[in-house]
One Martini backbone bead per residue (centre of mass of N, CA, C, O) as a GRO file, in nm:
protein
  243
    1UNK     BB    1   0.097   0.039   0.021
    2UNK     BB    2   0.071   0.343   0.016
    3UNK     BB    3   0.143   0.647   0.146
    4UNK     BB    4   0.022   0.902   0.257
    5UNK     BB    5   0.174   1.151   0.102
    6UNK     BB    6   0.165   1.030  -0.183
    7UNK     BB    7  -0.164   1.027  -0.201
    8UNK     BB    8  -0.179   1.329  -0.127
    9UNK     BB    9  -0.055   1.405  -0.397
   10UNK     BB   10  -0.309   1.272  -0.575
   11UNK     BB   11  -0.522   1.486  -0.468
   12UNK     BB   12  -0.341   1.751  -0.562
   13UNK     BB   13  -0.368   1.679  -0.864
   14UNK     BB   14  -0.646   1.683  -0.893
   15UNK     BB   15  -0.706   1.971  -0.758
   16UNK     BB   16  -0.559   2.123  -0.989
   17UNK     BB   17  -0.750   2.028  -1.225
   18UNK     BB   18  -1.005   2.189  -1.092
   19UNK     BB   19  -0.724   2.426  -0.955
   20UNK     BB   20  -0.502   2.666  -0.883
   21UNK     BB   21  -0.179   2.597  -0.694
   22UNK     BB   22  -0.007   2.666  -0.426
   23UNK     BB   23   0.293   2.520  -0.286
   24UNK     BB   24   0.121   2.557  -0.021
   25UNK     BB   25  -0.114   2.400  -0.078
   26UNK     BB   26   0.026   2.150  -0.133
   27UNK     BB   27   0.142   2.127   0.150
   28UNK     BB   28  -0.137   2.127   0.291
   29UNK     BB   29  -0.207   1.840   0.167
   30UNK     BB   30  -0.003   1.644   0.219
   31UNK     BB   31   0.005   1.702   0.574
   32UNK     BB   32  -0.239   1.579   0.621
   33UNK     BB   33  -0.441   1.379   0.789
   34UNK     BB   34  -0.432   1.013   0.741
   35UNK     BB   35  -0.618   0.706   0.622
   36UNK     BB   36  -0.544   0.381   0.537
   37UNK     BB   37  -0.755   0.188   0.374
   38UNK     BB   38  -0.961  -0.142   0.318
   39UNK     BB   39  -1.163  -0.315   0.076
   40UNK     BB   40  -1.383  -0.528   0.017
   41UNK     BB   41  -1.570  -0.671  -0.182
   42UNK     BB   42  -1.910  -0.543  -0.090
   43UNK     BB   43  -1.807  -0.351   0.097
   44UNK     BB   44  -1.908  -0.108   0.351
   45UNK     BB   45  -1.826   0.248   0.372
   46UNK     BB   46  -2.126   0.313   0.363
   47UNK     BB   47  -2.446   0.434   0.534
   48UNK     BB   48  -2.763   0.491   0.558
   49UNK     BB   49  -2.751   0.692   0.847
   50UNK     BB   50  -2.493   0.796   0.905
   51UNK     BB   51  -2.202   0.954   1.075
   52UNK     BB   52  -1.944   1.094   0.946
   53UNK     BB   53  -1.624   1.208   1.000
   54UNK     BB   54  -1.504   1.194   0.714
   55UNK     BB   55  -1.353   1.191   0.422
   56UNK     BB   56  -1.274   1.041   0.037
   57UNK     BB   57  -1.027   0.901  -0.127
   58UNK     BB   58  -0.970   0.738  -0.411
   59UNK     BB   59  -0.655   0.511  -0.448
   60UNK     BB   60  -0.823   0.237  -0.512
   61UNK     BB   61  -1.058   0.127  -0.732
   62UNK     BB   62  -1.412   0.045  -0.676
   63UNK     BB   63  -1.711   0.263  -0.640
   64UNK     BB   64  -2.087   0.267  -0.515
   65UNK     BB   65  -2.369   0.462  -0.529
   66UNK     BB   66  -2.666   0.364  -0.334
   67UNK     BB   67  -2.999   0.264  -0.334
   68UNK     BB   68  -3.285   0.173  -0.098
   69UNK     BB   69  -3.603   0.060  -0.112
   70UNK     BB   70  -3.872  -0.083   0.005
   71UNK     BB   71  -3.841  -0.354  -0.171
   72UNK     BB   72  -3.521  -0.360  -0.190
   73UNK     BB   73  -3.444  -0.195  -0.439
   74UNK     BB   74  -3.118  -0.095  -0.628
   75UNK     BB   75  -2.978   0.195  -0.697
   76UNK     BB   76  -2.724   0.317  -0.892
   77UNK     BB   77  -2.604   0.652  -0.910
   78UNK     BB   78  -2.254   0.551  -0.930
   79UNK     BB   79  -1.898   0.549  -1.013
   80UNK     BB   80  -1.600   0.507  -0.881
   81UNK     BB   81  -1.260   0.616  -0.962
   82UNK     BB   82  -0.937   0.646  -0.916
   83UNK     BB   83  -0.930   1.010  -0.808
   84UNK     BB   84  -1.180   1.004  -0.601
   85UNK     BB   85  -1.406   1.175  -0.469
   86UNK     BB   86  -1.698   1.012  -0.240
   87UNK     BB   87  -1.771   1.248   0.028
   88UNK     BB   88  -1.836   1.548   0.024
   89UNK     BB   89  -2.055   1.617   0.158
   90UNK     BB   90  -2.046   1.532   0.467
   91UNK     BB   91  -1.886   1.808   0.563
   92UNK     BB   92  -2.202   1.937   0.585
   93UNK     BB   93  -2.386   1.667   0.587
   94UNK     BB   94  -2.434   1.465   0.908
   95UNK     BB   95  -2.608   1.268   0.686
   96UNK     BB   96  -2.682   0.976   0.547
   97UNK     BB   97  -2.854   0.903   0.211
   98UNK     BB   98  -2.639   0.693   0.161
   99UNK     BB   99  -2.459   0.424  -0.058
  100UNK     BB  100  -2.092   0.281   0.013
  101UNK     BB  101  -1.957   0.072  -0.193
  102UNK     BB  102  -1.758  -0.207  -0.327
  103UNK     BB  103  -1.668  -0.362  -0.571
  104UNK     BB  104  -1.379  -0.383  -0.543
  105UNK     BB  105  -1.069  -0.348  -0.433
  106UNK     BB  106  -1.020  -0.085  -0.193
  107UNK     BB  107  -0.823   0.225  -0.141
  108UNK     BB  108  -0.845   0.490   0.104
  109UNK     BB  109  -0.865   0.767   0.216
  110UNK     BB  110  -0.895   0.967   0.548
  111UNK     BB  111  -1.058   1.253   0.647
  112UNK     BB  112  -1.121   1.485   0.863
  113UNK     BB  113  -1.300   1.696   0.850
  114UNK     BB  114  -1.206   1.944   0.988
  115UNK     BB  115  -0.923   1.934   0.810
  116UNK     BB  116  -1.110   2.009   0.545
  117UNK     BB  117  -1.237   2.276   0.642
  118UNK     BB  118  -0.953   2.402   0.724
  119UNK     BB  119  -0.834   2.367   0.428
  120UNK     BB  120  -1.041   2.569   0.302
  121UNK     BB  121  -1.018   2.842   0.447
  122UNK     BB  122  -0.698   2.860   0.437
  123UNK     BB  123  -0.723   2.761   0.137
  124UNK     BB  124  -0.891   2.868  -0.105
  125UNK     BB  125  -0.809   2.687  -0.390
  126UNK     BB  126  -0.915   2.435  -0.234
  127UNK     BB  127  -1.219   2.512  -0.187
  128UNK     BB  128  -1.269   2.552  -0.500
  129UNK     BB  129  -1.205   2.267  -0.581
  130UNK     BB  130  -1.388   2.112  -0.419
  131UNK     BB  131  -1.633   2.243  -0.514
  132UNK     BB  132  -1.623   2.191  -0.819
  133UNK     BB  133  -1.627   1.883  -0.780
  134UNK     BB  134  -1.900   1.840  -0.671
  135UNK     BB  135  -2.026   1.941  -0.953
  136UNK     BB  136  -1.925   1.790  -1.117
  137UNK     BB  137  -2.045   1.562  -1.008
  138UNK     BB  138  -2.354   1.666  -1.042
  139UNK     BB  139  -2.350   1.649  -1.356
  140UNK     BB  140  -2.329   1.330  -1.355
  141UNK     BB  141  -2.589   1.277  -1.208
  142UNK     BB  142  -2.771   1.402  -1.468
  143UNK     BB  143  -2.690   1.232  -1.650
  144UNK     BB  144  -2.782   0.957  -1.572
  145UNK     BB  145  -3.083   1.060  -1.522
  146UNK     BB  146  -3.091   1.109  -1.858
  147UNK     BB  147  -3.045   0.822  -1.923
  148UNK     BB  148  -3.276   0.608  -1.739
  149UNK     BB  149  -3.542   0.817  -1.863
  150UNK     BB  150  -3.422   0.880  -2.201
  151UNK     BB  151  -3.300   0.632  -2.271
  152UNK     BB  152  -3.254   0.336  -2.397
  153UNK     BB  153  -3.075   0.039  -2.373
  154UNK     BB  154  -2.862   0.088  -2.547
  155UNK     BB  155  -2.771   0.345  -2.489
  156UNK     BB  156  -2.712   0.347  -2.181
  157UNK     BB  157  -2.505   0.110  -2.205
  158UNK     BB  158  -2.305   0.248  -2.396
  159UNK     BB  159  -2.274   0.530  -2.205
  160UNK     BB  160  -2.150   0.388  -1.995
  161UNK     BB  161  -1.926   0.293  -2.109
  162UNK     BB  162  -1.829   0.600  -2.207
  163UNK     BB  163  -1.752   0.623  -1.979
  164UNK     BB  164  -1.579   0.500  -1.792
  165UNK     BB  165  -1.330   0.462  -2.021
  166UNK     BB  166  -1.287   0.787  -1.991
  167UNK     BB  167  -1.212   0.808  -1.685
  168UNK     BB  168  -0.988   0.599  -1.693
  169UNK     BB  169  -0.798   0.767  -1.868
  170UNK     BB  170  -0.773   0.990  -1.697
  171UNK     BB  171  -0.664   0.841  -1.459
  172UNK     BB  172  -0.447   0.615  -1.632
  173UNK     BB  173  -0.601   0.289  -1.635
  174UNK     BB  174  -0.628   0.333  -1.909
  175UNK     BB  175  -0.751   0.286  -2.221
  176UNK     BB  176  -1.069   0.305  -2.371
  177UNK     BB  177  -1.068   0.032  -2.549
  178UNK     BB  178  -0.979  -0.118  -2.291
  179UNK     BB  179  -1.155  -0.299  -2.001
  180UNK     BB  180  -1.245  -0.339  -1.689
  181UNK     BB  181  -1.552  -0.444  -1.597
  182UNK     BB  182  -1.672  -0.438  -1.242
  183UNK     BB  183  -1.924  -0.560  -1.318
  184UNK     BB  184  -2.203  -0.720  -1.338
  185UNK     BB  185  -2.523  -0.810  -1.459
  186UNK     BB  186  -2.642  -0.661  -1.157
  187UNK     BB  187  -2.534  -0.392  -1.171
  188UNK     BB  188  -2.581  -0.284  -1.462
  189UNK     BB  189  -2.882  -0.278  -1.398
  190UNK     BB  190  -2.913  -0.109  -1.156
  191UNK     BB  191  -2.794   0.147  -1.333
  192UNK     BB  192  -3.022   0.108  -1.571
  193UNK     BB  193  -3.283  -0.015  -1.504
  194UNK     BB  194  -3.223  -0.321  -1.548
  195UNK     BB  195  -3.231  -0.619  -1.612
  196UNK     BB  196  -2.983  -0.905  -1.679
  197UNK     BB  197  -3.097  -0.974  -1.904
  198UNK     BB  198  -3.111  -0.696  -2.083
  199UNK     BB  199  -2.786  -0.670  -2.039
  200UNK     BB  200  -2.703  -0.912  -2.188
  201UNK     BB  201  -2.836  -0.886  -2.468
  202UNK     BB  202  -2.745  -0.593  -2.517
  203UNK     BB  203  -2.441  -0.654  -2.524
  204UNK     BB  204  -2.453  -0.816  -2.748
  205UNK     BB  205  -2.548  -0.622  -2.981
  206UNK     BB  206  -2.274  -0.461  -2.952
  207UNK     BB  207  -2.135  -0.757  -3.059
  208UNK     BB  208  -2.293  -0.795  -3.314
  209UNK     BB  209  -2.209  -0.458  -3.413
  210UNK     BB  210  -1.905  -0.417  -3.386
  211UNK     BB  211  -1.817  -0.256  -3.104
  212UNK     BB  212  -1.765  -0.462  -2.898
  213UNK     BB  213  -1.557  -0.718  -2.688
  214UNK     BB  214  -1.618  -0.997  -2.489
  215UNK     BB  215  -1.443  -1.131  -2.144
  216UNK     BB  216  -1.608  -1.131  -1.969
  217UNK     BB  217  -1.533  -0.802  -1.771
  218UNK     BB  218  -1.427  -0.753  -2.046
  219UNK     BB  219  -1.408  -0.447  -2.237
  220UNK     BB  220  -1.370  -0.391  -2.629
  221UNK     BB  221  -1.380  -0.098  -2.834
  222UNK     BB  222  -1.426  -0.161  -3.153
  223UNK     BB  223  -1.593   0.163  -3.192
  224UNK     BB  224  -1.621   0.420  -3.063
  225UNK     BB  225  -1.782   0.595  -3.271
  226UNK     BB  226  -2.029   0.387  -3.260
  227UNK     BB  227  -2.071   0.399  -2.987
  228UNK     BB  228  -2.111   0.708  -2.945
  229UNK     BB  229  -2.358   0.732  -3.121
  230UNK     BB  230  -2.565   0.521  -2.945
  231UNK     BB  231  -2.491   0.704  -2.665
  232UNK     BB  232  -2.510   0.987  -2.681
  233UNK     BB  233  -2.172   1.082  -2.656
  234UNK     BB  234  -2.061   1.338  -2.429
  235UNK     BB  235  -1.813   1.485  -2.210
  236UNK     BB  236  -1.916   1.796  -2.143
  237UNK     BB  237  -2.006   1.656  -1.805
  238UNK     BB  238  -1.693   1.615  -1.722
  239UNK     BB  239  -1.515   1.854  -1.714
  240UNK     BB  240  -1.221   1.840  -1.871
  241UNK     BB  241  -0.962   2.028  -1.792
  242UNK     BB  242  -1.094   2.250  -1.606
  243UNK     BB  243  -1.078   2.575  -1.448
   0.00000   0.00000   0.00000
């Protein structure tokens, strides 16, 4: 596992992402106390209900945000990979309204509120950077709502696709074209509102249309541009790049 210092190093390079930072920003990041904590697949970071002390930057693997409604069913929400902050809410909002879950083997670094929000406030660069993330998060579940609610089964599962692809890759963990998706097609069903045989049958047309090319949880995506059209992607709603 890497060490603090280093993870928190990688913090402030994706907060430079957000918003310019001064070298003591820098340094006031990287200095932050912080616990490094593992999760394994399945285990919740997060229950709806709780209230939690620290707020969490995904250090590595994969986790998602989920509801649970009455009758049991489960919407997930949203999907994080490592290089994401996935509970800036709750440095202000006292009470957790969902649940935070690992989808794969995740490591997180976890921040004290209290240290993170006098880090903002004496920093004002570092807050309007964790600001603005806040905002792209908020951007990202707009695109779902409208994915979810207004795309067809096959457009919303293409659309996931060319999300998660591009996520992966402004984060380094490799190509767009190739990559491991870490999802059940009973995970990626919560996730589009789709049964797990729908989410089946719809990747197999995507593979019978020479688009992706299925290996088990690896997806290769052999046609970008058709399936960015088939998915109505684009990524103006990850703000790329933007400060």
């Amino acid at each position: 596992m890497a060490d603090g210092e280093t993870v928190l190093a990688e913090l402030a390079k994706r907060l430079e992402t957000r918003g310019a930072l001064t070298v003591d920003d820098f340094t006031a990041i990287t200095t932050l106390p912080c616990t490094l904590r593992e999760f394994e697949p399945n285990q919740y970071l997060l229950r709806e209900g709780d209230r939690p002390k620290f707020c969490s930057f995904l250090v590595s693997g994969f986790v998602f945000r989920h509801k649970i409604v009455a009758d049991g069913g489960r919407q997930i929400v949203s999907v994080h990979t490592a290089g994401d902050m996935i509970d800036l809410q709750n440095m202000l909002l006292p009470e957790a309204d969902h649940n935070i879950q690992a989808l794969t083997a995740s490591t997180v670094a976890q921040i004290l509120h209290e240290d993170a929000l006098a880090l903002s406030f004496t920093h004002p660069n570092v807050g309007k950077a964790l600001w603005r993330e806040s905002l792209i998060e908020a951007s990202i579940f707009r695109e779902w709502v409208a994915n979810v609610g207004r795309r067809d089964a096959r457009a919303r599962t293409a659309h996931t696709i060319c999300e998660l692809a591009t996520r992966r890759e402004v984060a380094g963990l490799g190509a767009r074209e190739t990559y491991e998706l870490p999802m059940t097609q009973e995970q990626l069903g919560d996730a589009l509102g789709l049964t797990s045989v729908h989410v089946n049958r719809t990747l197999k047309t995507l593979q019978d249309d020479g688009l992706i090319v299925r290996r088990k949880r690896s997806v290769a995506i052999a046609n970008w541009e058709g399936l960015r059209a088939v998915a109505d992607f684009t990524s103006n709603y990850l703000h790329l790049g933007q400060r």
